Amino acid sequence: MWRRCDNNLIPIDKRLRWCINAAHDETAQMFFKYLLGRFVGTWILLVSMWSFNWTTPEAPSEQPETWPLRELPLKVAAARAGIDIGVAARASEFVNDATYATFITSQFSMVVAENAMKFQALHPHPVTYRFDRADAFVDRARAAGLKVRGHTLIWYGGAKWVREGEWDDQPGALEQAMLDHVTTVVGHFRGRVCCWDVVNEAISGYWGLRRNVWTKHIGQDFIAKAFRAAHEADPDAKLFYNDFRVEGLRPKADRLVNLISTLQAEGVPIHGVGLQAHMHFSLPSRDELIAQLDRLAALGVEIHLTEVDLGIPKPVTNGKRIKQAIRYRRLVDACLAVPACTAIVFWGTDDSRSWIPYFYKNFAEPLPFDADLRPKLPYYAILDGLLAGRRLP
Ligand code: XIL
């Protein structure tokens, strides 16, 4: 069963049933191995954990047996559902590697530079801007008809010179530098970038905003100031606030809702919220996700799922692969249940180009395509979800 499931020479539709059976077997085997080695108290714990495993789908659509195993470009299915499907790309590869570029332009309707449009890349010294690489990336994408998300204007670190500057001695200088950055960058790409992550990851995991160089030298309203400057530089660009672990109903998600409504009350031009959605197996249920999307939609903002991935905790097993695909499916279903959710963007084209294995050594295989750019199980789950279309209440 296992070998047949992993045999890439057999088409995935022929293999799926074996994979599902292997996954069931594997869960059972792990369970009994555990039982053999543990005391009664642990058994009880395990029984309760086991009853809470992936075999309890939240909806009929979460049963892999029902997914049609055909291949269709994701962007075709996404267009039918009325949303954009995007990906974070390596800018230089996208410009120079025809196979990589063709893969992206055939599967996706939106693209974002994984790193090439960040502060350090565009503005490496106080008076130096470098637009050559990003320009080539943006122009290549637009020539292929892709929308470009701009990521990201103000992040906590900015650039080395921002973090290490002697700002205490120069009142107002950092604010000036920030406004100059936002105005110059947004102005440079005016009309070419559909949407900007104006501020990224400003909310603390514990309370209020993160303490960083911007809050220290400009104050908490650096966010409002950055949005106002961006709007002035390109009044047609959609301006997003982007953050992570705000997809469910945790306190940080509440703080996100508060931040957005406070900015709106102050008349700040903010049009969208990016939920990064770097998923974990423990991440919110479909209903919790929908509840958070609904809360944001009620504020009148557009929502993009901006950095979607899900690293499988090692060791990778077929059971976990199926669980991963179900999680992806759940995310698509949640987005399609809320009209304000208009884009799903994966953080990386494929497993060999993902940040996850480098930053989180114990996680692997996070994306819907493998290192050879071939579709994996999550791809079929996503495709099936997109083809099911919007299911509005
Ligand atoms: C990551 C990139 O993927 C890495 O290549 C880079 O070394 C660090 O940044 N949240 C974000 C993204 O908003 O910009 C981050 O991207 C991942 C976490």
JSON list of N, CA and C in Angstrom, two decimals, residues 96-130:
[
{"chain": "A", "resi": 96, "resn": "ASN", "atom": "N", "xyz": [14.43, 35.19, -15.25]},
{"chain": "A", "resi": 96, "resn": "ASN", "atom": "CA", "xyz": [15.47, 34.52, -16.06]},
{"chain": "A", "resi": 96, "resn": "ASN", "atom": "C", "xyz": [15.21, 33.07, -16.43]},
{"chain": "A", "resi": 97, "resn": "ASP", "atom": "N", "xyz": [14.30, 32.42, -15.71]},
{"chain": "A", "resi": 97, "resn": "ASP", "atom": "CA", "xyz": [14.12, 30.99, -15.95]},
{"chain": "A", "resi": 97, "resn": "ASP", "atom": "C", "xyz": [12.75, 30.77, -16.62]},
{"chain": "A", "resi": 98, "resn": "ALA", "atom": "N", "xyz": [12.80, 30.40, -17.88]},
{"chain": "A", "resi": 98, "resn": "ALA", "atom": "CA", "xyz": [11.57, 30.32, -18.68]},
{"chain": "A", "resi": 98, "resn": "ALA", "atom": "C", "xyz": [10.62, 29.24, -18.14]},
{"chain": "A", "resi": 99, "resn": "THR", "atom": "N", "xyz": [11.16, 28.12, -17.69]},
{"chain": "A", "resi": 99, "resn": "THR", "atom": "CA", "xyz": [10.29, 27.04, -17.19]},
{"chain": "A", "resi": 99, "resn": "THR", "atom": "C", "xyz": [9.53, 27.51, -15.95]},
{"chain": "A", "resi": 100, "resn": "TYR", "atom": "N", "xyz": [10.29, 28.14, -15.06]},
{"chain": "A", "resi": 100, "resn": "TYR", "atom": "CA", "xyz": [9.70, 28.65, -13.81]},
{"chain": "A", "resi": 100, "resn": "TYR", "atom": "C", "xyz": [8.63, 29.70, -14.13]},
{"chain": "A", "resi": 101, "resn": "ALA", "atom": "N", "xyz": [8.96, 30.62, -15.04]},
{"chain": "A", "resi": 101, "resn": "ALA", "atom": "CA", "xyz": [8.02, 31.70, -15.39]},
{"chain": "A", "resi": 101, "resn": "ALA", "atom": "C", "xyz": [6.76, 31.13, -16.05]},
{"chain": "A", "resi": 102, "resn": "THR", "atom": "N", "xyz": [6.94, 30.15, -16.92]},
{"chain": "A", "resi": 102, "resn": "THR", "atom": "CA", "xyz": [5.78, 29.57, -17.60]},
{"chain": "A", "resi": 102, "resn": "THR", "atom": "C", "xyz": [4.87, 28.86, -16.61]},
{"chain": "A", "resi": 103, "resn": "PHE", "atom": "N", "xyz": [5.51, 28.17, -15.66]},
{"chain": "A", "resi": 103, "resn": "PHE", "atom": "CA", "xyz": [4.71, 27.51, -14.62]},
{"chain": "A", "resi": 103, "resn": "PHE", "atom": "C", "xyz": [3.85, 28.55, -13.89]},
{"chain": "A", "resi": 104, "resn": "ILE", "atom": "N", "xyz": [4.47, 29.65, -13.50]},
{"chain": "A", "resi": 104, "resn": "ILE", "atom": "CA", "xyz": [3.74, 30.66, -12.73]},
{"chain": "A", "resi": 104, "resn": "ILE", "atom": "C", "xyz": [2.63, 31.29, -13.57]},
{"chain": "A", "resi": 105, "resn": "THR", "atom": "N", "xyz": [2.96, 31.68, -14.79]},
{"chain": "A", "resi": 105, "resn": "THR", "atom": "CA", "xyz": [1.95, 32.38, -15.58]},
{"chain": "A", "resi": 105, "resn": "THR", "atom": "C", "xyz": [0.82, 31.44, -16.00]},
{"chain": "A", "resi": 106, "resn": "SER", "atom": "N", "xyz": [1.08, 30.15, -16.05]},
{"chain": "A", "resi": 106, "resn": "SER", "atom": "CA", "xyz": [-0.02, 29.27, -16.46]},
{"chain": "A", "resi": 106, "resn": "SER", "atom": "C", "xyz": [-0.91, 28.88, -15.28]},
{"chain": "A", "resi": 107, "resn": "GLN", "atom": "N", "xyz": [-0.37, 28.85, -14.06]},
{"chain": "A", "resi": 107, "resn": "GLN", "atom": "CA", "xyz": [-1.19, 28.42, -12.92]},
{"chain": "A", "resi": 107, "resn": "GLN", "atom": "C", "xyz": [-1.84, 29.58, -12.16]},
{"chain": "A", "resi": 108, "resn": "PHE", "atom": "N", "xyz": [-1.22, 30.76, -12.16]},
{"chain": "A", "resi": 108, "resn": "PHE", "atom": "CA", "xyz": [-1.63, 31.81, -11.22]},
{"chain": "A", "resi": 108, "resn": "PHE", "atom": "C", "xyz": [-2.08, 33.09, -11.92]},
{"chain": "A", "resi": 109, "resn": "SER", "atom": "N", "xyz": [-2.94, 33.85, -11.21]},
{"chain": "A", "resi": 109, "resn": "SER", "atom": "CA", "xyz": [-3.40, 35.13, -11.77]},
{"chain": "A", "resi": 109, "resn": "SER", "atom": "C", "xyz": [-2.79, 36.32, -11.05]},
{"chain": "A", "resi": 110, "resn": "MET", "atom": "N", "xyz": [-2.03, 36.02, -10.00]},
{"chain": "A", "resi": 110, "resn": "MET", "atom": "CA", "xyz": [-1.46, 37.10, -9.19]},
{"chain": "A", "resi": 110, "resn": "MET", "atom": "C", "xyz": [-0.08, 36.65, -8.72]},
{"chain": "A", "resi": 111, "resn": "VAL", "atom": "N", "xyz": [0.82, 37.62, -8.58]},
{"chain": "A", "resi": 111, "resn": "VAL", "atom": "CA", "xyz": [2.15, 37.24, -8.15]},
{"chain": "A", "resi": 111, "resn": "VAL", "atom": "C", "xyz": [2.67, 38.29, -7.17]},
{"chain": "A", "resi": 112, "resn": "VAL", "atom": "N", "xyz": [3.57, 37.85, -6.30]},
{"chain": "A", "resi": 112, "resn": "VAL", "atom": "CA", "xyz": [4.18, 38.77, -5.33]},
{"chain": "A", "resi": 112, "resn": "VAL", "atom": "C", "xyz": [5.65, 38.39, -5.25]},
{"chain": "A", "resi": 113, "resn": "ALA", "atom": "N", "xyz": [6.50, 39.38, -5.12]},
{"chain": "A", "resi": 113, "resn": "ALA", "atom": "CA", "xyz": [7.93, 39.06, -5.00]},
{"chain": "A", "resi": 113, "resn": "ALA", "atom": "C", "xyz": [8.19, 38.59, -3.58]},
{"chain": "A", "resi": 114, "resn": "GLU", "atom": "N", "xyz": [8.80, 37.43, -3.43]},
{"chain": "A", "resi": 114, "resn": "GLU", "atom": "CA", "xyz": [9.00, 36.90, -2.08]},
{"chain": "A", "resi": 114, "resn": "GLU", "atom": "C", "xyz": [9.86, 37.84, -1.24]},
{"chain": "A", "resi": 115, "resn": "ASN", "atom": "N", "xyz": [10.89, 38.40, -1.84]},
{"chain": "A", "resi": 115, "resn": "ASN", "atom": "CA", "xyz": [11.77, 39.31, -1.09]},
{"chain": "A", "resi": 115, "resn": "ASN", "atom": "C", "xyz": [12.14, 40.59, -1.84]},
{"chain": "A", "resi": 116, "resn": "ALA", "atom": "N", "xyz": [12.01, 40.59, -3.17]},
{"chain": "A", "resi": 116, "resn": "ALA", "atom": "CA", "xyz": [12.64, 41.65, -3.98]},
{"chain": "A", "resi": 116, "resn": "ALA", "atom": "C", "xyz": [12.00, 43.03, -3.84]},
{"chain": "A", "resi": 117, "resn": "MET", "atom": "N", "xyz": [10.84, 43.12, -3.19]},
{"chain": "A", "resi": 117, "resn": "MET", "atom": "CA", "xyz": [10.24, 44.45, -3.03]},
{"chain": "A", "resi": 117, "resn": "MET", "atom": "C", "xyz": [10.18, 44.87, -1.56]},
{"chain": "A", "resi": 118, "resn": "LYS", "atom": "N", "xyz": [10.95, 44.18, -0.74]},
{"chain": "A", "resi": 118, "resn": "LYS", "atom": "CA", "xyz": [11.02, 44.56, 0.67]},
{"chain": "A", "resi": 118, "resn": "LYS", "atom": "C", "xyz": [11.93, 45.78, 0.83]},
{"chain": "A", "resi": 119, "resn": "PHE", "atom": "N", "xyz": [11.86, 46.39, 1.99]},
{"chain": "A", "resi": 119, "resn": "PHE", "atom": "CA", "xyz": [12.58, 47.66, 2.26]},
{"chain": "A", "resi": 119, "resn": "PHE", "atom": "C", "xyz": [14.06, 47.53, 1.93]},
{"chain": "A", "resi": 120, "resn": "GLN", "atom": "N", "xyz": [14.69, 46.49, 2.50]},
{"chain": "A", "resi": 120, "resn": "GLN", "atom": "CA", "xyz": [16.15, 46.34, 2.33]},
{"chain": "A", "resi": 120, "resn": "GLN", "atom": "C", "xyz": [16.52, 46.19, 0.86]},
{"chain": "A", "resi": 121, "resn": "ALA", "atom": "N", "xyz": [15.68, 45.49, 0.09]},
{"chain": "A", "resi": 121, "resn": "ALA", "atom": "CA", "xyz": [15.99, 45.25, -1.32]},
{"chain": "A", "resi": 121, "resn": "ALA", "atom": "C", "xyz": [15.85, 46.53, -2.15]},
{"chain": "A", "resi": 122, "resn": "LEU", "atom": "N", "xyz": [14.85, 47.33, -1.85]},
{"chain": "A", "resi": 122, "resn": "LEU", "atom": "CA", "xyz": [14.60, 48.52, -2.68]},
{"chain": "A", "resi": 122, "resn": "LEU", "atom": "C", "xyz": [15.33, 49.75, -2.20]},
{"chain": "A", "resi": 123, "resn": "HIS", "atom": "N", "xyz": [15.65, 49.78, -0.91]},
{"chain": "A", "resi": 123, "resn": "HIS", "atom": "CA", "xyz": [16.16, 51.02, -0.30]},
{"chain": "A", "resi": 123, "resn": "HIS", "atom": "C", "xyz": [17.30, 50.67, 0.66]},
{"chain": "A", "resi": 124, "resn": "PRO", "atom": "N", "xyz": [18.40, 50.12, 0.09]},
{"chain": "A", "resi": 124, "resn": "PRO", "atom": "CA", "xyz": [19.45, 49.56, 0.95]},
{"chain": "A", "resi": 124, "resn": "PRO", "atom": "C", "xyz": [20.28, 50.60, 1.72]},
{"chain": "A", "resi": 125, "resn": "HIS", "atom": "N", "xyz": [20.26, 51.85, 1.27]},
{"chain": "A", "resi": 125, "resn": "HIS", "atom": "CA", "xyz": [20.99, 52.92, 1.97]},
{"chain": "A", "resi": 125, "resn": "HIS", "atom": "C", "xyz": [20.07, 54.13, 2.04]},
{"chain": "A", "resi": 126, "resn": "PRO", "atom": "N", "xyz": [20.33, 55.02, 2.98]},
{"chain": "A", "resi": 126, "resn": "PRO", "atom": "CA", "xyz": [19.39, 56.14, 3.17]},
{"chain": "A", "resi": 126, "resn": "PRO", "atom": "C", "xyz": [19.07, 56.90, 1.89]},
{"chain": "A", "resi": 127, "resn": "VAL", "atom": "N", "xyz": [20.03, 57.08, 1.02]},
{"chain": "A", "resi": 127, "resn": "VAL", "atom": "CA", "xyz": [19.71, 57.87, -0.18]},
{"chain": "A", "resi": 127, "resn": "VAL", "atom": "C", "xyz": [19.77, 57.04, -1.46]},
{"chain": "A", "resi": 128, "resn": "THR", "atom": "N", "xyz": [19.81, 55.72, -1.31]},
{"chain": "A", "resi": 128, "resn": "THR", "atom": "CA", "xyz": [19.90, 54.88, -2.52]},
{"chain": "A", "resi": 128, "resn": "THR", "atom": "C", "xyz": [18.67, 54.01, -2.67]},
{"chain": "A", "resi": 129, "resn": "TYR", "atom": "N", "xyz": [18.03, 54.10, -3.81]},
{"chain": "A", "resi": 129, "resn": "TYR", "atom": "CA", "xyz": [16.95, 53.18, -4.17]},
{"chain": "A", "resi": 129, "resn": "TYR", "atom": "C", "xyz": [17.44, 52.31, -5.32]},
{"chain": "A", "resi": 130, "resn": "ARG", "atom": "N", "xyz": [17.04, 51.02, -5.30]},
{"chain": "A", "resi": 130, "resn": "ARG", "atom": "CA", "xyz": [17.41, 50.10, -6.39]},
{"chain": "A", "resi": 130, "resn": "ARG", "atom": "C", "xyz": [16.14, 49.47, -6.93]}
]
